[in-house]
Amino acid sequence: MSESLPAVPVKSPTALPVDPLPVRPAPPAAASRPSGELPLAAGRSAPPSYAFGSPYALQVASRITQCPPPPPDLREPSPSHFVYGLTLPSAGAAPLIASETADAVLDVHEVEEELVGPVLELVHELAVHACRFTGAGEMIHLLLRRFDGVLQVVAHDTHTPHLGSRLARQCAERRRVSLTVVRELAEGWGGECGFAAAHPPATGVCTWVSIGAGLTGASSPGGVQEGAA
């Protein structure tokens, strides 16, 4: 896996779609999807709502503070349910550090061997993608989680969607080009991927990929369902 952050080529504006990056993804059952997203296959679900919220707060804080606080989860690590967040500087070493950290997580949770390689490559490529859209001195945030058999990698960058339609179209096209490898990896595992503006108070854009047996026809490479991104 390369540690470099290659530049994203820009296509001619005449080849760009009409709609700007959406504030949030359309429901899977919608007839058409905004151009700022890679469409999900019919019947599949988008990431949970907190994936689009602040990357530094994965749940809403309670109005009542319990003291002493409740104990942490002391159960043995499970290969089927976990969630980890990682915040990194936008720098050349970030993708390598992210993939090595993810490797440790997957090892501790004893995730199936056949999924380890694809997930590590997705973590690496999404970190590269997030760094392309996050300036030096700023931070990217990665989320690695598994639920109901689905392994999901989410990346937050700080590049706020543009208000002008022309710039929005160009930026969305740059993102689609940048996600070419990610999209191919997701398709190879019958998975799904997409991106949308992060929900307040977070800024920037959230990009996600989901693969695993919990997705219809996604139990092995080549099981691509019609309509996948």
mmCIF file of C-alpha atoms in Angstrom:
data_model
loop_
_atom_site.group_PDB
_atom_site.id
_atom_site.type_symbol
_atom_site.label_atom_id
_atom_site.label_comp_id
_atom_site.label_asym_id
_atom_site.label_seq_id
_atom_site.Cartn_x
_atom_site.Cartn_y
_atom_site.Cartn_z
ATOM 1 C CA MET A 1 0.000 0.000 0.000
ATOM 2 C CA SER A 2 1.404 3.360 -1.013
ATOM 3 C CA GLU A 3 1.986 6.095 1.582
ATOM 4 C CA SER A 4 1.880 8.942 -0.911
ATOM 5 C CA LEU A 5 -1.093 11.221 -1.401
ATOM 6 C CA PRO A 6 -1.459 11.665 -5.172
ATOM 7 C CA ALA A 7 -3.333 14.639 -6.539
ATOM 8 C CA VAL A 8 -6.891 14.164 -7.749
ATOM 9 C CA PRO A 9 -7.373 14.954 -11.456
ATOM 10 C CA VAL A 10 -10.181 17.291 -12.468
ATOM 11 C CA LYS A 11 -12.519 16.442 -15.332
ATOM 12 C CA SER A 12 -14.049 18.956 -17.685
ATOM 13 C CA PRO A 13 -17.055 20.789 -16.190
ATOM 14 C CA THR A 14 -19.172 19.625 -19.128
ATOM 15 C CA ALA A 15 -18.885 16.052 -17.866
ATOM 16 C CA LEU A 16 -20.048 16.929 -14.350
ATOM 17 C CA PRO A 17 -23.540 16.191 -12.966
ATOM 18 C CA VAL A 18 -26.046 18.902 -12.163
ATOM 19 C CA ASP A 19 -26.771 18.557 -8.437
ATOM 20 C CA PRO A 20 -24.404 19.737 -5.670
ATOM 21 C CA LEU A 21 -23.249 17.684 -2.683
ATOM 22 C CA PRO A 22 -26.275 16.984 -0.471
ATOM 23 C CA VAL A 23 -26.559 17.877 3.188
ATOM 24 C CA ARG A 24 -27.540 14.291 3.984
ATOM 25 C CA PRO A 25 -27.976 11.086 1.964
ATOM 26 C CA ALA A 26 -31.322 10.325 0.399
ATOM 27 C CA PRO A 27 -33.190 7.252 1.683
ATOM 28 C CA PRO A 28 -32.259 4.017 -0.130
ATOM 29 C CA ALA A 29 -35.750 3.787 -1.609
ATOM 30 C CA ALA A 30 -35.546 7.181 -3.298
ATOM 31 C CA ALA A 31 -36.028 7.155 -7.062
ATOM 32 C CA SER A 32 -32.954 9.272 -7.723
ATOM 33 C CA ARG A 33 -29.946 10.266 -5.641
ATOM 34 C CA PRO A 34 -28.047 13.561 -5.445
ATOM 35 C CA SER A 35 -24.830 13.707 -7.430
ATOM 36 C CA GLY A 36 -22.767 14.165 -4.291
ATOM 37 C CA GLU A 37 -23.310 10.554 -3.307
ATOM 38 C CA LEU A 38 -22.352 7.155 -4.539
ATOM 39 C CA PRO A 39 -25.754 5.400 -4.615
ATOM 40 C CA LEU A 40 -26.628 2.533 -2.299
ATOM 41 C CA ALA A 41 -28.149 -0.658 -3.566
ATOM 42 C CA ALA A 42 -31.908 -1.025 -3.170
ATOM 43 C CA GLY A 43 -32.894 -2.352 0.228
ATOM 44 C CA ARG A 44 -29.611 -1.451 1.920
ATOM 45 C CA SER A 45 -29.293 0.939 4.811
ATOM 46 C CA ALA A 46 -27.164 4.043 5.198
ATOM 47 C CA PRO A 47 -24.754 4.414 8.146
ATOM 48 C CA PRO A 48 -26.203 5.228 11.588
ATOM 49 C CA SER A 49 -26.958 8.865 12.250
ATOM 50 C CA TYR A 50 -23.950 9.423 14.496
ATOM 51 C CA ALA A 51 -21.625 8.677 11.579
ATOM 52 C CA PHE A 52 -22.622 12.068 10.206
ATOM 53 C CA GLY A 53 -22.453 13.934 13.494
ATOM 54 C CA SER A 54 -19.457 15.253 15.361
ATOM 55 C CA PRO A 55 -16.600 12.763 14.894
ATOM 56 C CA TYR A 56 -15.539 13.465 18.457
ATOM 57 C CA ALA A 57 -18.866 12.539 20.062
ATOM 58 C CA LEU A 58 -20.336 9.207 19.013
ATOM 59 C CA GLN A 59 -23.410 9.530 21.228
ATOM 60 C CA VAL A 60 -25.563 12.256 22.745
ATOM 61 C CA ALA A 61 -24.493 13.202 26.256
ATOM 62 C CA SER A 62 -26.986 12.542 29.019
ATOM 63 C CA ARG A 63 -28.530 15.506 30.829
ATOM 64 C CA ILE A 64 -27.891 13.734 34.129
ATOM 65 C CA THR A 65 -24.313 12.851 35.110
ATOM 66 C CA GLN A 66 -23.995 9.641 37.106
ATOM 67 C CA CYS A 67 -21.314 9.696 39.798
ATOM 68 C CA PRO A 68 -19.514 7.441 40.406
ATOM 69 C CA PRO A 69 -19.661 6.667 36.694
ATOM 70 C CA PRO A 70 -20.790 3.264 35.451
ATOM 71 C CA PRO A 71 -18.046 0.685 34.773
ATOM 72 C CA PRO A 72 -16.640 0.145 31.267
ATOM 73 C CA ASP A 73 -17.560 -2.849 29.153
ATOM 74 C CA LEU A 74 -15.410 -5.667 30.578
ATOM 75 C CA ARG A 75 -16.642 -8.413 28.264
ATOM 76 C CA GLU A 76 -14.219 -10.263 26.013
ATOM 77 C CA PRO A 77 -13.631 -8.594 22.617
ATOM 78 C CA SER A 78 -16.221 -9.755 20.099
ATOM 79 C CA PRO A 79 -15.619 -10.203 16.363
ATOM 80 C CA SER A 80 -19.244 -9.227 15.655
ATOM 81 C CA HIS A 81 -19.692 -5.955 17.580
ATOM 82 C CA PHE A 82 -17.162 -3.176 18.131
ATOM 83 C CA VAL A 83 -16.576 0.504 17.391
ATOM 84 C CA TYR A 84 -13.292 2.432 17.356
ATOM 85 C CA GLY A 85 -12.458 6.015 16.460
ATOM 86 C CA LEU A 86 -9.072 7.358 15.397
ATOM 87 C CA THR A 87 -8.078 11.002 14.937
ATOM 88 C CA LEU A 88 -4.964 11.700 12.867
ATOM 89 C CA PRO A 89 -3.208 14.714 11.350
ATOM 90 C CA SER A 90 -3.570 15.205 7.614
ATOM 91 C CA ALA A 91 -0.077 13.980 6.744
ATOM 92 C CA GLY A 92 1.710 11.421 4.597
ATOM 93 C CA ALA A 93 2.098 8.948 7.470
ATOM 94 C CA ALA A 94 -1.588 8.994 8.447
ATOM 95 C CA PRO A 95 -2.780 6.203 6.060
ATOM 96 C CA LEU A 96 -0.047 3.815 7.241
ATOM 97 C CA ILE A 97 -0.712 4.559 10.922
ATOM 98 C CA ALA A 98 -4.456 4.139 10.352
ATOM 99 C CA SER A 99 -4.087 0.752 8.647
ATOM 100 C CA GLU A 100 -1.666 -0.546 11.276
ATOM 101 C CA THR A 101 -4.003 0.552 14.064
ATOM 102 C CA ALA A 102 -6.940 -1.095 12.307
ATOM 103 C CA ASP A 103 -4.872 -4.273 11.964
ATOM 104 C CA ALA A 104 -4.450 -4.358 15.757
ATOM 105 C CA VAL A 105 -8.199 -3.843 16.259
ATOM 106 C CA LEU A 106 -9.132 -6.650 13.864
ATOM 107 C CA ASP A 107 -6.566 -8.962 15.483
ATOM 108 C CA VAL A 108 -7.812 -8.335 19.035
ATOM 109 C CA HIS A 109 -11.406 -8.936 17.933
ATOM 110 C CA GLU A 110 -10.425 -12.011 15.883
ATOM 111 C CA VAL A 111 -12.282 -10.843 12.774
ATOM 112 C CA GLU A 112 -12.495 -13.405 9.977
ATOM 113 C CA GLU A 113 -9.236 -13.695 8.072
ATOM 114 C CA GLU A 114 -10.877 -13.212 4.684
ATOM 115 C CA LEU A 115 -12.134 -9.765 5.721
ATOM 116 C CA VAL A 116 -8.902 -8.467 7.236
ATOM 117 C CA GLY A 117 -7.121 -7.690 3.945
ATOM 118 C CA PRO A 118 -10.023 -5.812 2.316
ATOM 119 C CA VAL A 119 -10.785 -3.824 5.477
ATOM 120 C CA LEU A 120 -7.166 -2.761 5.941
ATOM 121 C CA GLU A 121 -7.004 -1.636 2.327
ATOM 122 C CA LEU A 122 -10.249 0.301 2.752
ATOM 123 C CA VAL A 123 -8.931 1.998 5.908
ATOM 124 C CA HIS A 124 -5.737 2.955 4.102
ATOM 125 C CA GLU A 125 -7.510 4.284 0.999
ATOM 126 C CA LEU A 126 -10.141 6.202 2.984
ATOM 127 C CA ALA A 127 -7.372 7.808 5.054
ATOM 128 C CA VAL A 128 -5.630 8.830 1.814
ATOM 129 C CA HIS A 129 -8.931 10.204 0.530
ATOM 130 C CA ALA A 130 -9.613 12.170 3.739
ATOM 131 C CA CYS A 131 -6.106 13.659 3.682
ATOM 132 C CA ARG A 132 -6.639 14.857 0.103
ATOM 133 C CA PHE A 133 -9.534 16.969 1.381
ATOM 134 C CA THR A 134 -7.972 18.116 4.664
ATOM 135 C CA GLY A 135 -5.239 20.729 4.833
ATOM 136 C CA ALA A 136 -1.932 20.447 6.676
ATOM 137 C CA GLY A 137 -2.319 21.187 10.365
ATOM 138 C CA GLU A 138 -5.911 19.889 10.409
ATOM 139 C CA MET A 139 -7.196 16.498 11.550
ATOM 140 C CA ILE A 140 -9.022 13.635 9.868
ATOM 141 C CA HIS A 141 -11.181 11.199 11.815
ATOM 142 C CA LEU A 142 -11.729 7.519 11.026
ATOM 143 C CA LEU A 143 -14.366 5.222 12.462
ATOM 144 C CA LEU A 144 -14.108 1.417 12.313
ATOM 145 C CA ARG A 145 -17.137 -0.507 13.509
ATOM 146 C CA ARG A 146 -18.993 -3.762 13.094
ATOM 147 C CA PHE A 147 -22.663 -4.465 13.732
ATOM 148 C CA ASP A 148 -25.010 -7.233 12.558
ATOM 149 C CA GLY A 149 -22.278 -8.781 10.413
ATOM 150 C CA VAL A 150 -21.486 -5.519 8.597
ATOM 151 C CA LEU A 151 -17.997 -4.041 8.795
ATOM 152 C CA GLN A 152 -18.024 -0.304 8.229
ATOM 153 C CA VAL A 153 -15.248 2.251 7.753
ATOM 154 C CA VAL A 154 -16.169 5.934 7.981
ATOM 155 C CA ALA A 155 -13.851 8.872 7.259
ATOM 156 C CA HIS A 156 -14.405 12.550 8.120
ATOM 157 C CA ASP A 157 -12.489 15.291 6.340
ATOM 158 C CA THR A 158 -12.649 19.050 6.913
ATOM 159 C CA HIS A 159 -13.448 20.220 3.369
ATOM 160 C CA THR A 160 -16.790 21.993 3.762
ATOM 161 C CA PRO A 161 -19.210 21.592 0.806
ATOM 162 C CA HIS A 162 -19.386 24.632 -1.467
ATOM 163 C CA LEU A 163 -22.442 26.874 -1.700
ATOM 164 C CA GLY A 164 -21.904 27.740 -5.367
ATOM 165 C CA SER A 165 -23.327 25.104 -7.716
ATOM 166 C CA ARG A 166 -20.369 25.134 -10.102
ATOM 167 C CA LEU A 167 -17.756 24.611 -7.392
ATOM 168 C CA ALA A 168 -19.991 22.023 -5.708
ATOM 169 C CA ARG A 169 -20.212 20.001 -8.934
ATOM 170 C CA GLN A 170 -16.464 20.171 -9.501
ATOM 171 C CA CYS A 171 -15.694 19.193 -5.914
ATOM 172 C CA ALA A 172 -18.140 16.269 -5.996
ATOM 173 C CA GLU A 173 -16.473 15.024 -9.181
ATOM 174 C CA ARG A 174 -13.044 15.266 -7.543
ATOM 175 C CA ARG A 175 -14.355 13.168 -4.677
ATOM 176 C CA ARG A 176 -15.741 10.514 -7.002
ATOM 177 C CA VAL A 177 -12.405 10.286 -8.806
ATOM 178 C CA SER A 178 -10.554 10.105 -5.483
ATOM 179 C CA LEU A 179 -12.833 7.247 -4.362
ATOM 180 C CA THR A 180 -12.266 5.114 -7.465
ATOM 181 C CA VAL A 181 -10.192 2.476 -5.636
ATOM 182 C CA VAL A 182 -12.540 2.511 -2.635
ATOM 183 C CA ARG A 183 -15.572 2.020 -4.861
ATOM 184 C CA GLU A 184 -13.918 -0.899 -6.687
ATOM 185 C CA LEU A 185 -13.030 -2.558 -3.383
ATOM 186 C CA ALA A 186 -16.584 -2.142 -2.096
ATOM 187 C CA GLU A 187 -18.066 -3.529 -5.309
ATOM 188 C CA GLY A 188 -15.744 -6.523 -5.177
ATOM 189 C CA TRP A 189 -17.256 -7.460 -1.814
ATOM 190 C CA GLY A 190 -20.840 -6.637 -2.705
ATOM 191 C CA GLY A 191 -20.626 -3.636 -0.406
ATOM 192 C CA GLU A 192 -21.784 -0.042 -0.550
ATOM 193 C CA CYS A 193 -20.101 3.339 -0.293
ATOM 194 C CA GLY A 194 -21.094 6.986 -0.369
ATOM 195 C CA PHE A 195 -20.384 10.465 0.927
ATOM 196 C CA ALA A 196 -22.400 13.414 2.204
ATOM 197 C CA ALA A 197 -21.948 16.633 4.148
ATOM 198 C CA ALA A 198 -21.433 16.019 7.845
ATOM 199 C CA HIS A 199 -24.304 16.981 10.128
ATOM 200 C CA PRO A 200 -23.718 19.906 12.535
ATOM 201 C CA PRO A 201 -21.894 20.503 14.770
ATOM 202 C CA ALA A 202 -19.376 18.655 12.604
ATOM 203 C CA THR A 203 -18.083 20.322 9.448
ATOM 204 C CA GLY A 204 -16.668 18.865 6.285
ATOM 205 C CA VAL A 205 -17.752 15.631 4.622
ATOM 206 C CA CYS A 206 -18.357 12.080 5.829
ATOM 207 C CA THR A 207 -17.427 9.167 3.533
ATOM 208 C CA TRP A 208 -18.388 5.589 4.369
ATOM 209 C CA VAL A 209 -17.920 2.039 3.108
ATOM 210 C CA SER A 210 -19.774 -1.044 4.355
ATOM 211 C CA ILE A 211 -18.895 -4.649 3.557
ATOM 212 C CA GLY A 212 -19.676 -8.004 5.129
ATOM 213 C CA ALA A 213 -22.110 -10.867 5.422
ATOM 214 C CA GLY A 214 -24.776 -8.527 6.777
ATOM 215 C CA LEU A 215 -25.152 -7.022 3.309
ATOM 216 C CA THR A 216 -27.254 -8.894 0.773
ATOM 217 C CA GLY A 217 -24.969 -10.879 -1.525
ATOM 218 C CA ALA A 218 -21.831 -9.550 0.169
ATOM 219 C CA SER A 219 -20.447 -12.698 1.803
ATOM 220 C CA SER A 220 -17.523 -13.019 -0.614
ATOM 221 C CA PRO A 221 -15.755 -11.191 -3.439
ATOM 222 C CA GLY A 222 -17.734 -11.093 -6.644
ATOM 223 C CA GLY A 223 -21.094 -11.117 -4.890
ATOM 224 C CA VAL A 224 -22.062 -7.727 -6.257
ATOM 225 C CA GLN A 225 -25.773 -6.993 -6.137
ATOM 226 C CA GLU A 226 -27.320 -5.107 -9.013
ATOM 227 C CA GLY A 227 -27.634 -1.417 -8.238
ATOM 228 C CA ALA A 228 -24.548 -1.242 -6.013
ATOM 229 C CA ALA A 229 -22.369 1.848 -6.228
#
